Coordinates of C-alpha atoms in Angstrom, one line a residue:
M1 CA 17.0 1.9 -25.0
D2 CA 18.1 5.2 -23.6
S3 CA 21.5 6.2 -22.3
T4 CA 20.9 4.7 -18.9
G5 CA 19.8 1.4 -20.1
S6 CA 16.1 1.8 -19.5
T7 CA 13.7 0.8 -22.3
S8 CA 10.4 2.4 -22.8
S9 CA 7.5 0.0 -22.4
S10 CA 5.3 1.8 -24.9
D11 CA 6.3 -0.5 -27.8
T12 CA 6.9 -3.9 -26.1
G13 CA 3.9 -4.0 -23.8
P14 CA 3.8 -4.5 -20.1
I15 CA 5.1 -8.1 -20.2
P16 CA 8.5 -8.2 -22.0
P17 CA 9.6 -11.5 -23.5
S18 CA 12.3 -13.5 -21.8
I19 CA 15.9 -13.4 -22.9
P20 CA 16.5 -15.9 -25.7
G21 CA 18.6 -18.9 -24.8
T22 CA 18.0 -18.6 -21.0
A23 CA 16.1 -21.2 -19.1
P24 CA 13.7 -20.2 -16.3
D25 CA 14.8 -20.8 -12.8
P26 CA 13.3 -24.2 -11.8
R27 CA 12.8 -22.9 -8.2
R28 CA 11.1 -19.7 -9.3
W29 CA 7.6 -20.6 -7.9
W30 CA 9.1 -21.4 -4.5
A31 CA 10.8 -18.0 -4.8
L32 CA 7.4 -16.4 -5.5
V33 CA 6.1 -18.0 -2.2
V34 CA 9.0 -16.4 -0.3
I35 CA 8.6 -13.0 -1.9
A36 CA 4.8 -13.1 -1.4
V37 CA 5.0 -14.0 2.3
A38 CA 7.5 -11.2 2.9
Q39 CA 5.4 -8.6 1.1
L40 CA 2.3 -9.7 2.9
M41 CA 4.1 -9.2 6.2
V42 CA 5.1 -5.7 5.3
V43 CA 1.7 -4.7 4.0
L44 CA -0.5 -6.1 6.7
D45 CA 1.8 -4.6 9.4
A46 CA 0.6 -1.2 8.4
T47 CA -2.9 -2.1 9.6
I48 CA -2.6 -5.1 11.9
V49 CA -1.8 -2.8 14.9
N50 CA -4.8 -0.6 14.3
I51 CA -7.3 -2.8 16.0
A52 CA -4.8 -3.6 18.8
L53 CA -4.1 0.1 19.4
P54 CA -6.8 0.6 22.1
S55 CA -5.4 -2.4 24.1
A56 CA -1.8 -1.2 23.7
Q57 CA -2.8 2.3 24.8
R58 CA -4.3 1.0 28.0
A59 CA -1.4 -1.3 28.7
L60 CA 1.3 1.3 28.2
H61 CA -0.6 4.3 29.5
M62 CA -0.3 6.3 26.3
S63 CA -2.1 9.7 26.0
D64 CA -4.6 10.2 23.3
G65 CA -2.2 12.7 21.7
N66 CA 0.7 10.3 21.6
R67 CA -1.1 7.1 20.5
Q68 CA -0.9 8.0 16.9
W69 CA 2.9 7.5 17.0
V70 CA 2.3 3.7 17.0
I71 CA 1.1 4.2 13.4
T72 CA 3.0 7.3 12.4
A73 CA 6.5 6.0 13.5
Y74 CA 6.0 3.1 11.1
T75 CA 4.7 5.1 8.1
L76 CA 7.3 7.8 8.5
A77 CA 10.3 5.5 8.4
F78 CA 8.7 3.3 5.7
G79 CA 7.6 6.0 3.4
G80 CA 10.6 8.2 3.9
L81 CA 13.3 5.6 3.4
L82 CA 11.8 3.6 0.5
L83 CA 13.9 5.3 -2.2
L84 CA 17.1 4.7 -0.2
G85 CA 16.1 1.1 0.4
G86 CA 15.5 0.5 -3.3
R87 CA 18.9 2.0 -4.3
I88 CA 20.7 0.0 -1.6
A89 CA 19.1 -3.1 -3.1
D90 CA 20.5 -2.2 -6.5
L91 CA 24.0 -1.5 -5.2
A92 CA 24.4 -4.2 -2.5
G93 CA 22.4 -6.9 -4.1
R94 CA 18.6 -7.6 -3.8
K95 CA 18.9 -11.0 -2.1
R96 CA 21.3 -9.7 0.5
T97 CA 19.1 -6.6 1.1
F98 CA 16.0 -8.8 1.3
M99 CA 17.5 -11.1 3.9
T100 CA 18.8 -8.1 5.9
G101 CA 15.4 -6.6 5.9
L102 CA 13.8 -9.8 7.1
V103 CA 16.3 -10.1 10.1
G104 CA 15.8 -6.5 11.0
F105 CA 12.1 -6.6 10.7
A106 CA 11.9 -9.7 13.0
A107 CA 14.2 -8.1 15.6
A108 CA 12.2 -4.9 15.6
S109 CA 8.9 -6.8 15.9
A110 CA 10.2 -8.8 18.9
L111 CA 11.3 -5.5 20.5
G112 CA 7.9 -4.0 20.0
G113 CA 6.1 -7.0 21.3
A114 CA 8.2 -6.9 24.5
A115 CA 7.9 -3.1 24.9
H116 CA 6.9 -2.0 28.4
S117 CA 6.9 1.7 27.7
S118 CA 5.3 3.8 24.9
G119 CA 8.7 5.2 23.9
L120 CA 10.2 1.7 23.3
L121 CA 7.1 0.7 21.2
F122 CA 7.4 3.9 19.1
M123 CA 11.1 3.2 18.5
A124 CA 10.4 -0.5 17.6
R125 CA 7.7 0.6 15.1
A126 CA 10.1 3.1 13.5
L127 CA 12.7 0.3 13.1
Q128 CA 10.0 -1.9 11.6
G129 CA 9.4 0.8 9.0
A130 CA 13.1 1.3 8.3
F131 CA 13.6 -2.4 7.6
A132 CA 10.4 -2.6 5.7
A133 CA 11.8 0.1 3.4
L134 CA 14.7 -2.4 2.7
L135 CA 12.4 -5.4 2.3
A136 CA 9.5 -4.1 0.1
P137 CA 11.5 -2.8 -2.9
S138 CA 13.8 -5.8 -2.7
A139 CA 10.8 -8.1 -2.9
L140 CA 9.3 -6.4 -5.9
S141 CA 12.6 -6.1 -7.8
L142 CA 13.3 -9.8 -7.1
L143 CA 9.9 -10.6 -8.6
T144 CA 10.7 -8.5 -11.6
T145 CA 14.0 -10.2 -12.3
T146 CA 12.9 -13.7 -11.4
F147 CA 9.8 -13.8 -13.7
T148 CA 10.6 -12.7 -17.3
V149 CA 8.4 -15.1 -19.3
G150 CA 5.2 -13.3 -20.4
K151 CA 2.5 -15.7 -19.0
E152 CA 4.4 -16.6 -15.9
R153 CA 5.2 -12.9 -15.2
A154 CA 1.5 -12.1 -15.5
K155 CA 0.6 -14.9 -13.0
A156 CA 3.3 -13.8 -10.5
F157 CA 2.3 -10.2 -10.7
G158 CA -1.4 -11.2 -10.3
I159 CA -0.5 -12.9 -7.0
Y160 CA 1.7 -9.9 -5.9
G161 CA -1.1 -7.4 -6.8
A162 CA -3.6 -9.4 -4.8
I163 CA -1.3 -9.1 -1.8
A164 CA -0.7 -5.4 -2.3
G165 CA -4.4 -4.7 -2.5
G166 CA -5.7 -7.2 0.1
G167 CA -2.9 -7.0 2.7
A168 CA -4.5 -4.1 4.5
A169 CA -7.8 -6.1 5.0
I170 CA -5.9 -9.2 6.0
G171 CA -4.1 -7.1 8.6
L172 CA -7.4 -6.0 10.1
I173 CA -8.6 -9.6 10.3
A174 CA -5.4 -10.8 11.9
G175 CA -5.3 -7.9 14.3
G176 CA -8.8 -8.7 15.5
L177 CA -8.2 -12.4 16.0
L178 CA -4.8 -11.9 17.8
T179 CA -6.1 -9.1 20.0
E180 CA -9.3 -10.8 21.0
Y181 CA -8.0 -14.3 21.6
L182 CA -4.3 -13.8 22.6
D183 CA -2.9 -10.3 23.4
W184 CA -2.1 -7.1 21.5
R185 CA 1.6 -8.0 21.7
W186 CA 1.1 -10.9 19.4
C187 CA 0.2 -8.4 16.6
L188 CA 4.0 -7.8 16.7
Y189 CA 5.3 -11.1 17.8
V190 CA 3.6 -12.9 14.9
N191 CA 6.1 -11.4 12.5
V192 CA 9.1 -13.2 14.2
P193 CA 8.3 -16.8 13.1
I194 CA 7.0 -15.6 9.7
A195 CA 10.2 -13.6 9.1
L196 CA 12.5 -16.4 10.2
A197 CA 10.7 -19.0 8.0
T198 CA 10.9 -16.6 5.1
L199 CA 14.6 -16.1 5.7
L200 CA 15.3 -19.8 5.4
G201 CA 13.3 -19.9 2.2
A202 CA 15.1 -16.8 0.8
G203 CA 18.5 -18.6 1.4
A204 CA 17.3 -21.7 -0.4
F205 CA 15.2 -20.3 -3.3
L206 CA 16.2 -16.7 -4.2
H207 CA 19.2 -15.8 -6.3
D208 CA 20.8 -12.4 -7.0
D209 CA 21.7 -11.2 -10.5
R210 CA 23.7 -8.2 -9.1
R211 CA 26.4 -7.2 -11.6
R212 CA 30.0 -7.8 -10.6
G213 CA 32.7 -5.2 -11.0
E214 CA 32.6 -1.5 -10.4
R215 CA 29.4 -0.1 -8.9
P216 CA 28.2 3.5 -8.7
R217 CA 28.4 5.3 -5.4
L218 CA 25.4 6.1 -3.3
D219 CA 24.0 9.6 -4.0
I220 CA 24.2 11.0 -0.5
R221 CA 22.8 14.4 -1.4
G222 CA 19.9 12.7 -3.2
V223 CA 19.3 10.6 0.0
V224 CA 19.1 13.7 2.2
L225 CA 16.9 15.6 -0.2
G226 CA 14.6 12.8 -1.3
C227 CA 14.2 11.0 2.0
G228 CA 13.9 14.3 3.8
G229 CA 11.1 15.5 1.4
L230 CA 9.2 12.3 1.7
V231 CA 9.4 12.2 5.5
S232 CA 8.2 15.8 5.7
I233 CA 5.2 15.1 3.5
V234 CA 4.2 11.8 5.2
Y235 CA 4.6 13.5 8.6
A236 CA 2.5 16.5 7.5
C237 CA -0.2 14.1 6.4
S238 CA -0.2 12.3 9.8
E239 CA -0.3 15.6 11.7
A240 CA -3.1 16.9 9.5
E241 CA -5.5 14.3 11.0
P242 CA -5.4 15.7 14.6
R243 CA -4.4 19.3 13.7
G244 CA -6.2 20.1 10.5
W245 CA -4.7 21.1 7.1
S246 CA -4.6 24.8 7.9
D247 CA -2.3 24.3 11.0
P248 CA 1.0 26.2 10.6
L249 CA 3.1 23.1 11.3
V250 CA 1.2 21.0 8.7
L251 CA 1.5 23.7 6.1
G252 CA 5.2 24.2 6.9
L253 CA 5.9 20.5 6.6
L254 CA 4.0 20.3 3.3
C255 CA 5.8 23.3 1.8
G256 CA 9.2 22.2 3.1
G257 CA 8.6 18.6 1.7
V258 CA 7.6 19.9 -1.7
A259 CA 10.6 22.2 -1.8
L260 CA 13.0 19.4 -0.9
L261 CA 11.5 17.2 -3.5
G262 CA 11.8 20.0 -6.1
V263 CA 15.5 20.4 -5.3
F264 CA 15.8 16.6 -5.3
A265 CA 14.4 16.4 -8.8
W266 CA 16.8 19.2 -9.9
W267 CA 19.8 17.4 -8.4
Q268 CA 18.9 14.0 -9.9
G269 CA 19.3 15.5 -13.4
R270 CA 22.9 16.5 -12.5
A271 CA 24.1 13.8 -10.1
P272 CA 26.7 11.4 -11.5
S273 CA 25.0 8.4 -9.8
P274 CA 21.4 9.6 -9.1
L275 CA 19.3 8.0 -6.3
L276 CA 16.3 8.1 -8.7
P277 CA 17.3 8.3 -12.4
L278 CA 14.8 10.7 -13.9
Q279 CA 14.1 8.6 -17.0
I280 CA 12.3 6.1 -14.6
V281 CA 9.5 8.7 -13.9
R282 CA 9.7 10.5 -17.2
D283 CA 8.4 7.5 -19.1
R284 CA 4.8 8.2 -19.9
N285 CA 3.5 4.7 -19.1
R286 CA 5.5 4.3 -15.9
G287 CA 4.7 7.8 -14.7
G288 CA 1.0 7.1 -15.3
A289 CA 1.2 3.9 -13.4
F290 CA 2.8 5.6 -10.4
L291 CA 0.1 8.3 -10.4
M292 CA -2.7 5.8 -10.7
M293 CA -1.3 3.8 -7.8
G294 CA -1.1 6.8 -5.5
L295 CA -4.6 8.0 -6.3
A296 CA -6.2 4.6 -6.0
V297 CA -4.6 4.0 -2.6
I298 CA -5.9 7.3 -1.3
A299 CA -9.4 6.2 -2.0
M300 CA -8.8 2.6 -0.8
F301 CA -7.4 3.6 2.6
G302 CA -10.3 5.9 3.2
M303 CA -12.7 3.0 2.7
F304 CA -10.9 0.8 5.2
L305 CA -10.7 3.6 7.8
F306 CA -14.4 4.5 7.7
M307 CA -15.7 0.9 7.4
T308 CA -13.6 0.0 10.5
Y309 CA -15.3 2.8 12.5
Y310 CA -18.7 2.2 11.0
L311 CA -18.6 -1.5 11.9
Q312 CA -17.2 -1.1 15.4
V313 CA -18.6 2.2 16.6
I314 CA -21.9 2.5 14.8
L315 CA -22.9 -1.2 14.5
G316 CA -21.0 -2.4 17.7
Y317 CA -19.0 -5.2 16.0
S318 CA -16.3 -6.9 18.0
P319 CA -12.7 -6.7 16.7
V320 CA -12.9 -10.2 15.3
K321 CA -16.3 -9.7 13.7
T322 CA -14.9 -6.4 12.2
G323 CA -11.9 -8.2 10.7
L324 CA -14.0 -11.0 9.3
A325 CA -16.4 -8.5 7.7
F326 CA -13.5 -7.5 5.5
L327 CA -13.0 -11.0 4.1
P328 CA -15.2 -10.4 1.0
V329 CA -13.1 -7.4 -0.2
T330 CA -9.9 -9.5 0.2
A331 CA -11.4 -12.4 -1.8
A332 CA -12.6 -10.0 -4.5
I333 CA -9.1 -8.5 -4.8
V334 CA -7.5 -12.0 -5.1
A335 CA -10.1 -13.0 -7.7
G336 CA -9.6 -9.8 -9.7
S337 CA -5.8 -10.0 -9.7
T338 CA -5.3 -13.7 -10.3
Q339 CA -8.3 -14.8 -12.3
I340 CA -9.0 -11.7 -14.4
S341 CA -5.9 -9.4 -14.6
A342 CA -3.3 -12.2 -14.8
R343 CA -5.2 -14.0 -17.6
L344 CA -5.9 -10.9 -19.7
L345 CA -2.8 -8.7 -19.4
N346 CA -1.0 -10.5 -22.2
R347 CA -4.1 -10.1 -24.4
V348 CA -5.3 -6.5 -23.8
P349 CA -3.7 -3.1 -23.1
P350 CA -3.2 -2.5 -19.4
R351 CA -5.5 0.5 -19.4
A352 CA -8.3 -1.9 -20.6
L353 CA -8.0 -3.4 -17.1
M354 CA -7.1 -0.3 -15.1
V355 CA -10.0 1.9 -16.3
P356 CA -12.8 -0.6 -15.7
G357 CA -11.2 -1.4 -12.4
A358 CA -11.3 2.2 -11.3
L359 CA -15.0 2.5 -12.5
L360 CA -15.9 -0.6 -10.5
A361 CA -14.1 0.6 -7.4
A362 CA -15.6 4.1 -7.7
G363 CA -19.1 2.5 -8.0
G364 CA -18.5 0.5 -4.8
L365 CA -17.4 3.6 -3.0
F366 CA -20.4 5.6 -4.3
L367 CA -22.7 2.9 -2.9
L368 CA -21.2 3.5 0.6
T369 CA -22.4 7.1 0.4
F370 CA -25.9 5.7 1.1
L371 CA -25.0 3.9 4.3
P372 CA -27.8 4.1 6.9
V373 CA -27.2 4.3 10.7
E374 CA -29.1 1.0 11.1
P375 CA -27.3 -2.3 10.4
A376 CA -26.8 -2.6 6.6
Y377 CA -23.9 -5.0 6.0
V378 CA -25.7 -7.2 3.5
S379 CA -27.5 -4.5 1.6
H380 CA -24.7 -1.9 1.4
V381 CA -21.3 -2.9 2.8
L382 CA -21.1 -6.4 1.2
P383 CA -21.9 -5.2 -2.4
A384 CA -19.6 -2.3 -2.0
E385 CA -16.7 -4.5 -0.8
L386 CA -17.1 -6.8 -3.7
L387 CA -17.1 -4.0 -6.2
V388 CA -14.2 -2.2 -4.6
G389 CA -12.2 -5.4 -4.2
L390 CA -12.8 -6.5 -7.8
G391 CA -11.9 -3.1 -9.1
L392 CA -8.6 -3.0 -7.0
G393 CA -7.7 -6.4 -8.3
L394 CA -8.0 -5.1 -11.9
I395 CA -5.9 -2.0 -11.0
F396 CA -3.0 -3.2 -8.9
M397 CA -1.6 -6.0 -11.0
P398 CA -1.4 -4.2 -14.3
V399 CA -0.2 -1.0 -12.6
M400 CA 2.7 -2.9 -10.9
A401 CA 3.6 -4.8 -14.1
T402 CA 3.6 -1.6 -16.2
A403 CA 5.6 0.4 -13.6
T404 CA 8.4 -2.2 -13.5
S405 CA 8.4 -3.2 -17.2
G406 CA 11.4 -2.4 -19.4
V407 CA 13.7 -1.2 -16.6
A408 CA 17.4 -1.9 -16.7
P409 CA 18.3 -4.5 -14.1
H410 CA 20.5 -2.1 -12.2
D411 CA 17.5 0.2 -11.7
A412 CA 15.0 -2.5 -10.7
G413 CA 15.3 -1.8 -7.0
V414 CA 14.8 1.9 -7.1
T415 CA 11.9 1.5 -9.6
S416 CA 10.2 -0.9 -7.2
A417 CA 10.8 1.5 -4.4
T418 CA 9.0 4.2 -6.4
V419 CA 6.0 2.0 -6.8
N420 CA 6.0 1.4 -3.0
T421 CA 6.5 5.1 -2.3
A422 CA 3.4 6.0 -4.4
Q423 CA 1.5 3.4 -2.4
Q424 CA 2.7 4.6 1.0
V425 CA 2.4 8.3 0.4
G426 CA -1.0 7.7 -1.1
G427 CA -2.1 5.9 2.0
S428 CA -0.8 8.6 4.3
I429 CA -2.5 11.4 2.3
G430 CA -5.8 9.4 2.0
T431 CA -6.0 8.7 5.7
A432 CA -5.3 12.3 6.7
L433 CA -7.3 14.0 3.9
L434 CA -10.5 11.9 4.0
N435 CA -10.5 11.7 7.8
T436 CA -10.2 15.5 8.0
I437 CA -13.2 15.8 5.6
A438 CA -15.2 13.3 7.6
T439 CA -14.5 14.8 11.0
S440 CA -15.1 18.4 10.0
T441 CA -18.4 17.5 8.2
S442 CA -19.6 15.4 11.2
A443 CA -18.8 18.2 13.7
G444 CA -20.7 20.7 11.7
Y445 CA -23.7 18.4 11.3
I446 CA -23.8 17.3 14.9
A447 CA -23.5 20.9 16.3
A448 CA -26.3 22.2 14.0
H449 CA -28.7 19.3 14.6
L450 CA -28.1 19.1 18.4
K451 CA -29.0 22.8 18.6
T452 CA -32.2 22.2 16.6
A453 CA -33.1 19.1 18.7
A454 CA -32.5 21.0 21.9
A455 CA -34.7 23.9 20.7
D456 CA -37.5 21.5 19.7
A457 CA -37.3 19.7 23.1
A458 CA -37.5 23.1 24.9
A459 CA -40.5 24.1 22.9
A460 CA -42.2 20.9 23.9
G461 CA -41.5 21.7 27.6
G462 CA -38.8 19.0 28.0
A463 CA -35.1 18.5 27.7
L464 CA -32.8 16.8 25.2
T465 CA -32.8 13.1 26.0
P466 CA -29.6 10.9 25.8
A467 CA -31.3 8.7 23.2
V468 CA -32.0 11.7 20.9
R469 CA -28.4 12.9 21.4
D470 CA -27.0 9.5 20.6
T471 CA -29.1 9.3 17.4
V472 CA -27.9 12.7 16.3
V473 CA -24.3 11.9 17.0
K474 CA -24.4 8.6 15.1
T475 CA -26.2 10.2 12.2
G476 CA -23.7 13.0 12.1
V477 CA -20.7 10.5 12.1
V478 CA -22.2 8.5 9.3
H479 CA -23.0 11.7 7.3
G480 CA -19.3 12.6 7.6
F481 CA -18.5 9.1 6.2
H482 CA -20.8 9.8 3.3
V483 CA -19.1 13.0 2.3
A484 CA -15.6 11.7 2.7
I485 CA -16.2 8.4 0.8
G486 CA -17.9 10.5 -1.9
W487 CA -14.6 12.4 -2.2
G488 CA -12.8 9.0 -2.3
A489 CA -15.1 7.9 -5.2
G490 CA -14.2 11.0 -7.1
I491 CA -10.4 10.4 -6.5
M492 CA -10.8 6.9 -7.8
L493 CA -12.4 8.2 -11.0
L494 CA -9.5 10.6 -11.3
A495 CA -7.2 7.5 -11.0
G496 CA -9.0 5.9 -13.8
L497 CA -8.7 9.0 -15.9
A498 CA -4.9 9.1 -15.3
G499 CA -4.6 5.5 -16.3
G500 CA -6.7 5.9 -19.4
L501 CA -4.9 9.0 -20.7
L502 CA -1.3 8.2 -19.7
V503 CA -0.8 4.5 -19.9
T504 CA -0.8 3.8 -23.6
T505 CA 1.3 0.7 -23.8
R506 CA 0.0 -2.2 -25.9
P507 CA 0.0 -6.0 -25.2
P508 CA 2.6 -8.2 -26.8
K509 CA 2.2 -8.3 -30.6
Q510 CA 2.7 -12.1 -30.9
P511 CA 0.9 -14.0 -28.1
S512 CA 1.6 -17.7 -27.7
P513 CA -0.4 -19.7 -30.2
L514 CA -1.0 -22.3 -27.4
G515 CA -3.1 -19.7 -25.5
D516 CA -4.1 -20.5 -21.9
A517 CA -3.6 -24.2 -22.5
A518 CA 0.1 -23.8 -22.6
P519 CA 1.9 -25.1 -19.5
A520 CA 3.7 -22.6 -17.3
G521 CA 7.0 -21.8 -19.0
A522 CA 6.2 -23.6 -22.3
E523 CA 7.0 -20.6 -24.4
H524 CA 10.7 -20.6 -23.3
T525 CA 11.6 -24.1 -22.3
T526 CA 14.6 -24.5 -24.6

């Protein structure tokens, strides 16, 4: 254990044993339900509005340039304030912060659903992101402190990992159903009853182990530097999509964000009560888990983005049919997390799950680089979804378990926030980077081939027909998807390399002799 109370996970493995002489909370599985529902609400809200966005744009008369703020306002507040939310959870108490986040998220959702102007909707989405930044790290840190027994902790993290990986796809499904059969506003209203029910469950089943007595003060300088740097980077990524990476504003925001984070890291080594204690990220295994999470999410968000466009624009699927088309990837993530990762994490090193998971996911993405313009759901999309989903299920659960293992209780909140930050920043970078690659590649392909087609038509004594133009445009769009998803496959392989080289922790040395037949909690029932 170091001077700050954190223990390296390199010797004890990713699932530490429970404290001798302590009995598990008898309501811990109900607590898991509460935590899981709250986390699902936060994750799916990043995508549930995507399918509803065209309807909301028409209803509120948004311009094409401003519509991105429905997404950007949420991601900016969420990604920028996560570290602050995690430290508040450590200082004010995780249960209290969790419940405050639920109330605020419900109120912001109701405000957004009732919005009759684009500005009010943007403000509501920013408030949603701010309260999600309180809610998400509180949920993961509550999970970390509630489940300490090896086998039970593995099962709990398996469920949580399935939600983290599959929540985006569930959001697309829910968004399609609500938009088509009710109204786009219900993509926001639906959070209100879920949050209120979860609030009642939190009051009944969650407990807080916040230490009494003197507590450290909040690092205000760290808040300004860290949150400012994250906001700048996330905003730069969101602006890179319409402007391009070479735009002066994008470059300025990126450079400014990196500079702020550099000063933030310098200050955290000197602050009396740092916002992010540096030993959390210096640990080899934990740092490798953070890096692998960010890289894997970059590739994952690229797949969801391009498959949504492919199914709706190229194949002409309805919003509901598009959402349902993502069901296999969700099912595969759940299976990989709960049936494979959760069963094996106590028996094998985490990287023995992470690296094969990255290879499977990269293989699924590579398969998508052969997508034809013609309908190919069964032959291409479905196999790719199953491979990617299974791979992500093998990645997310051990990554989260490794990242939060061996952390002192008073740092659990900010460690959980760092995991969420890696996920959120990875999603922002992935969406902007891969979309920029796809659009620029498509534009070049379409321009060149339309010129050739027009010359061929003129040589034959005719003109370029709408059918030929449409074929060239669709082929060019799909070609852009091929190139961008190919980059995503490469990034996923890089994630596997990071996990294989950096995450060296071992499984527990003395597994339970009862094996899988032991009932939940049997190892520590006395």
